[in-house]
Amino acid sequence: MSTVTLKGTPFETIGSLPAVGAPAPDFELVKTDLSVASLADFSGSKLVLNIFPSVDTPTCAASVRKFNESAASLKGVSVLCVSADLPFAAARFCGAEGIDHVDTGSSFRSNFGLDYGLAFENGPLKGLLSRAVVVVDESGTVIYTEQVAETADEPNYDAALSVLA
């Protein structure tokens, strides 16, 4: 269990992020076309998992925009933005914002939050995902993690992107 805050109030998540050096847990997430994305779909490329509570909040939206901008120049890297939002919300947001260099995946009918230790266990965001970044290498090994301590803060983009070089 990890503790993060939301505007200074502490809340717990269901577990802890996978350890650096460990195999990334497999997942099944629903894409905007309602097909399923899994870890195996990204085999052979580095994968940035940009994880957050909801694209309909300013900080979450900013992270999708930032990773979309960064992903445009990254070769051999995929970015998957993950939340419990329905796929329709992600499609609406990405379409309105011109987001076209990242993929989105909804955890609404999966165990992603449990498997990655990021589901809020209590508080107003219970059941949603804590803000985090997990980077996985070409062989499926976790090479970077950050669980953002204050949910209203953005992740450390520079640190996450630096492991991709």
Coordinates of C-alpha atoms in Angstrom, one line a residue:
M1 CA 0.0 0.0 0.0
S2 CA 1.2 3.5 -0.9
T3 CA 0.0 6.8 0.4
V4 CA -0.5 9.8 -1.9
T5 CA -2.2 13.1 -1.4
L6 CA -5.0 14.9 -3.1
K7 CA -4.7 18.6 -2.3
G8 CA -2.8 17.7 0.8
T9 CA -5.2 15.1 2.1
P10 CA -3.6 11.6 2.3
F11 CA -5.2 8.6 0.6
E12 CA -4.0 5.0 0.1
T13 CA -3.5 3.0 -3.1
I14 CA -4.2 -0.7 -3.2
G15 CA -0.5 -1.7 -3.5
S16 CA 2.8 -0.5 -4.9
L17 CA 4.2 0.0 -8.3
P18 CA 6.1 -2.8 -9.9
A19 CA 9.8 -2.7 -9.0
V20 CA 12.4 -1.4 -11.5
G21 CA 14.1 -4.5 -12.9
A22 CA 10.9 -6.6 -12.6
P23 CA 8.8 -7.9 -15.5
A24 CA 5.9 -5.5 -16.2
P25 CA 2.6 -7.1 -15.3
D26 CA 0.5 -8.0 -18.3
F27 CA -2.6 -6.0 -18.9
E28 CA -5.7 -5.7 -21.0
L29 CA -7.0 -2.2 -21.6
V30 CA -9.8 -1.1 -23.8
K31 CA -8.8 1.2 -26.7
T32 CA -11.0 3.9 -28.2
D33 CA -12.2 1.5 -30.9
L34 CA -13.2 -0.9 -28.1
S35 CA -10.5 -3.4 -29.1
V36 CA -8.1 -4.6 -26.4
A37 CA -4.5 -3.6 -25.9
S38 CA -2.1 -5.8 -24.0
L39 CA 1.5 -5.6 -23.0
A40 CA 2.4 -8.0 -25.8
D41 CA 1.1 -5.5 -28.3
F42 CA 4.1 -3.3 -27.5
S43 CA 6.8 -6.0 -27.5
G44 CA 9.9 -4.9 -29.2
S45 CA 9.5 -1.2 -28.4
K46 CA 9.9 0.8 -25.2
L47 CA 6.6 1.7 -23.6
V48 CA 5.7 4.7 -21.5
L49 CA 2.6 4.1 -19.4
N50 CA 1.2 7.6 -18.5
I51 CA -1.3 6.7 -15.8
F52 CA -3.8 9.1 -14.2
P53 CA -7.3 9.4 -12.6
S54 CA -9.3 11.1 -15.5
V55 CA -8.5 12.9 -18.7
D56 CA -11.3 15.3 -17.7
T57 CA -9.1 17.0 -15.1
P58 CA -6.5 19.8 -15.9
T59 CA -3.4 17.9 -14.7
C60 CA -4.3 14.7 -16.4
A61 CA -5.1 16.4 -19.7
A62 CA -1.8 18.3 -19.4
S63 CA 0.1 15.0 -19.1
V64 CA -1.5 13.6 -22.2
R65 CA -0.7 16.7 -24.1
K66 CA 3.0 16.7 -22.9
F67 CA 3.6 13.0 -23.7
N68 CA 1.9 13.4 -27.1
E69 CA 4.3 16.3 -27.9
S70 CA 7.3 14.3 -26.7
A71 CA 6.2 11.0 -28.4
A72 CA 6.2 12.8 -31.8
S73 CA 10.1 12.7 -31.8
L74 CA 10.7 9.4 -30.0
K75 CA 11.7 6.5 -32.3
G76 CA 10.9 3.0 -31.1
V77 CA 8.8 4.3 -28.2
S78 CA 5.1 3.9 -27.7
V79 CA 3.1 5.9 -25.2
L80 CA -0.1 4.5 -23.6
C81 CA -2.2 6.9 -21.5
V82 CA -4.2 4.8 -19.0
S83 CA -7.1 5.8 -16.9
A84 CA -10.5 4.4 -15.8
D85 CA -12.2 6.8 -18.1
L86 CA -14.5 5.1 -20.6
P87 CA -12.9 4.8 -24.1
F88 CA -15.4 7.3 -25.4
A89 CA -14.1 10.0 -23.1
A90 CA -10.5 9.4 -24.3
A91 CA -11.6 9.5 -27.9
R92 CA -13.5 12.7 -27.4
F93 CA -10.6 14.4 -25.6
C94 CA -7.9 13.2 -28.1
G95 CA -10.1 14.2 -31.1
A96 CA -10.8 17.7 -29.7
E97 CA -7.1 18.2 -28.8
G98 CA -5.5 16.8 -31.9
I99 CA -3.7 14.1 -29.9
D100 CA -2.3 11.6 -32.4
H101 CA 1.1 10.4 -31.1
V102 CA -0.2 8.4 -28.1
D103 CA -2.6 5.6 -27.5
T104 CA -5.2 5.5 -24.8
G105 CA -6.4 2.5 -22.7
S106 CA -9.2 2.3 -20.3
S107 CA -9.0 0.1 -17.2
F108 CA -12.7 0.2 -16.7
R109 CA -13.1 -3.6 -17.1
S110 CA -9.7 -4.8 -16.1
N111 CA -7.4 -5.5 -13.1
F112 CA -4.8 -2.9 -14.2
G113 CA -5.2 -0.8 -11.1
L114 CA -4.7 -3.8 -8.8
D115 CA -1.9 -5.4 -10.9
Y116 CA 0.1 -2.1 -11.0
G117 CA -0.8 -1.2 -7.4
L118 CA -2.4 2.1 -8.4
A119 CA -6.1 1.9 -7.6
F120 CA -7.2 4.3 -4.9
E121 CA -8.4 2.3 -2.0
N122 CA -10.2 5.1 -0.3
G123 CA -11.2 8.8 -0.6
P124 CA -13.1 10.6 -3.3
L125 CA -11.1 9.0 -6.1
K126 CA -11.7 5.4 -4.8
G127 CA -11.5 3.0 -7.7
L128 CA -9.7 5.4 -10.0
L129 CA -5.9 5.2 -10.8
S130 CA -3.3 7.2 -8.9
R131 CA -1.1 9.4 -11.1
A132 CA 2.1 7.5 -12.1
V133 CA 4.5 6.8 -15.0
V134 CA 5.9 3.4 -15.7
V135 CA 8.5 2.9 -18.4
V136 CA 9.0 -0.6 -19.8
D137 CA 11.9 -1.7 -22.1
E138 CA 11.7 -3.7 -25.3
S139 CA 11.8 -7.0 -23.4
G140 CA 9.0 -6.1 -21.0
T141 CA 11.2 -5.1 -18.0
V142 CA 10.3 -2.1 -15.9
I143 CA 13.1 0.5 -16.2
Y144 CA 11.5 3.5 -14.5
T145 CA 8.6 4.2 -12.1
E146 CA 7.2 7.3 -10.5
Q147 CA 4.1 7.5 -8.4
V148 CA 3.3 11.2 -8.1
A149 CA 3.1 12.0 -4.4
E150 CA 0.5 14.8 -4.9
T151 CA -2.2 13.8 -7.3
A152 CA -2.7 17.4 -8.4
D153 CA 0.9 17.6 -9.6
E154 CA 2.3 16.6 -13.0
P155 CA 4.8 13.7 -13.2
N156 CA 8.5 14.4 -13.7
Y157 CA 8.5 14.2 -17.5
D158 CA 12.3 14.8 -17.9
A159 CA 13.1 11.8 -15.6
A160 CA 10.7 9.5 -17.4
L161 CA 11.9 10.5 -20.9
S162 CA 15.6 10.4 -19.9
V163 CA 15.5 6.5 -19.6
L164 CA 14.4 6.3 -23.2
A165 CA 17.7 7.5 -24.7

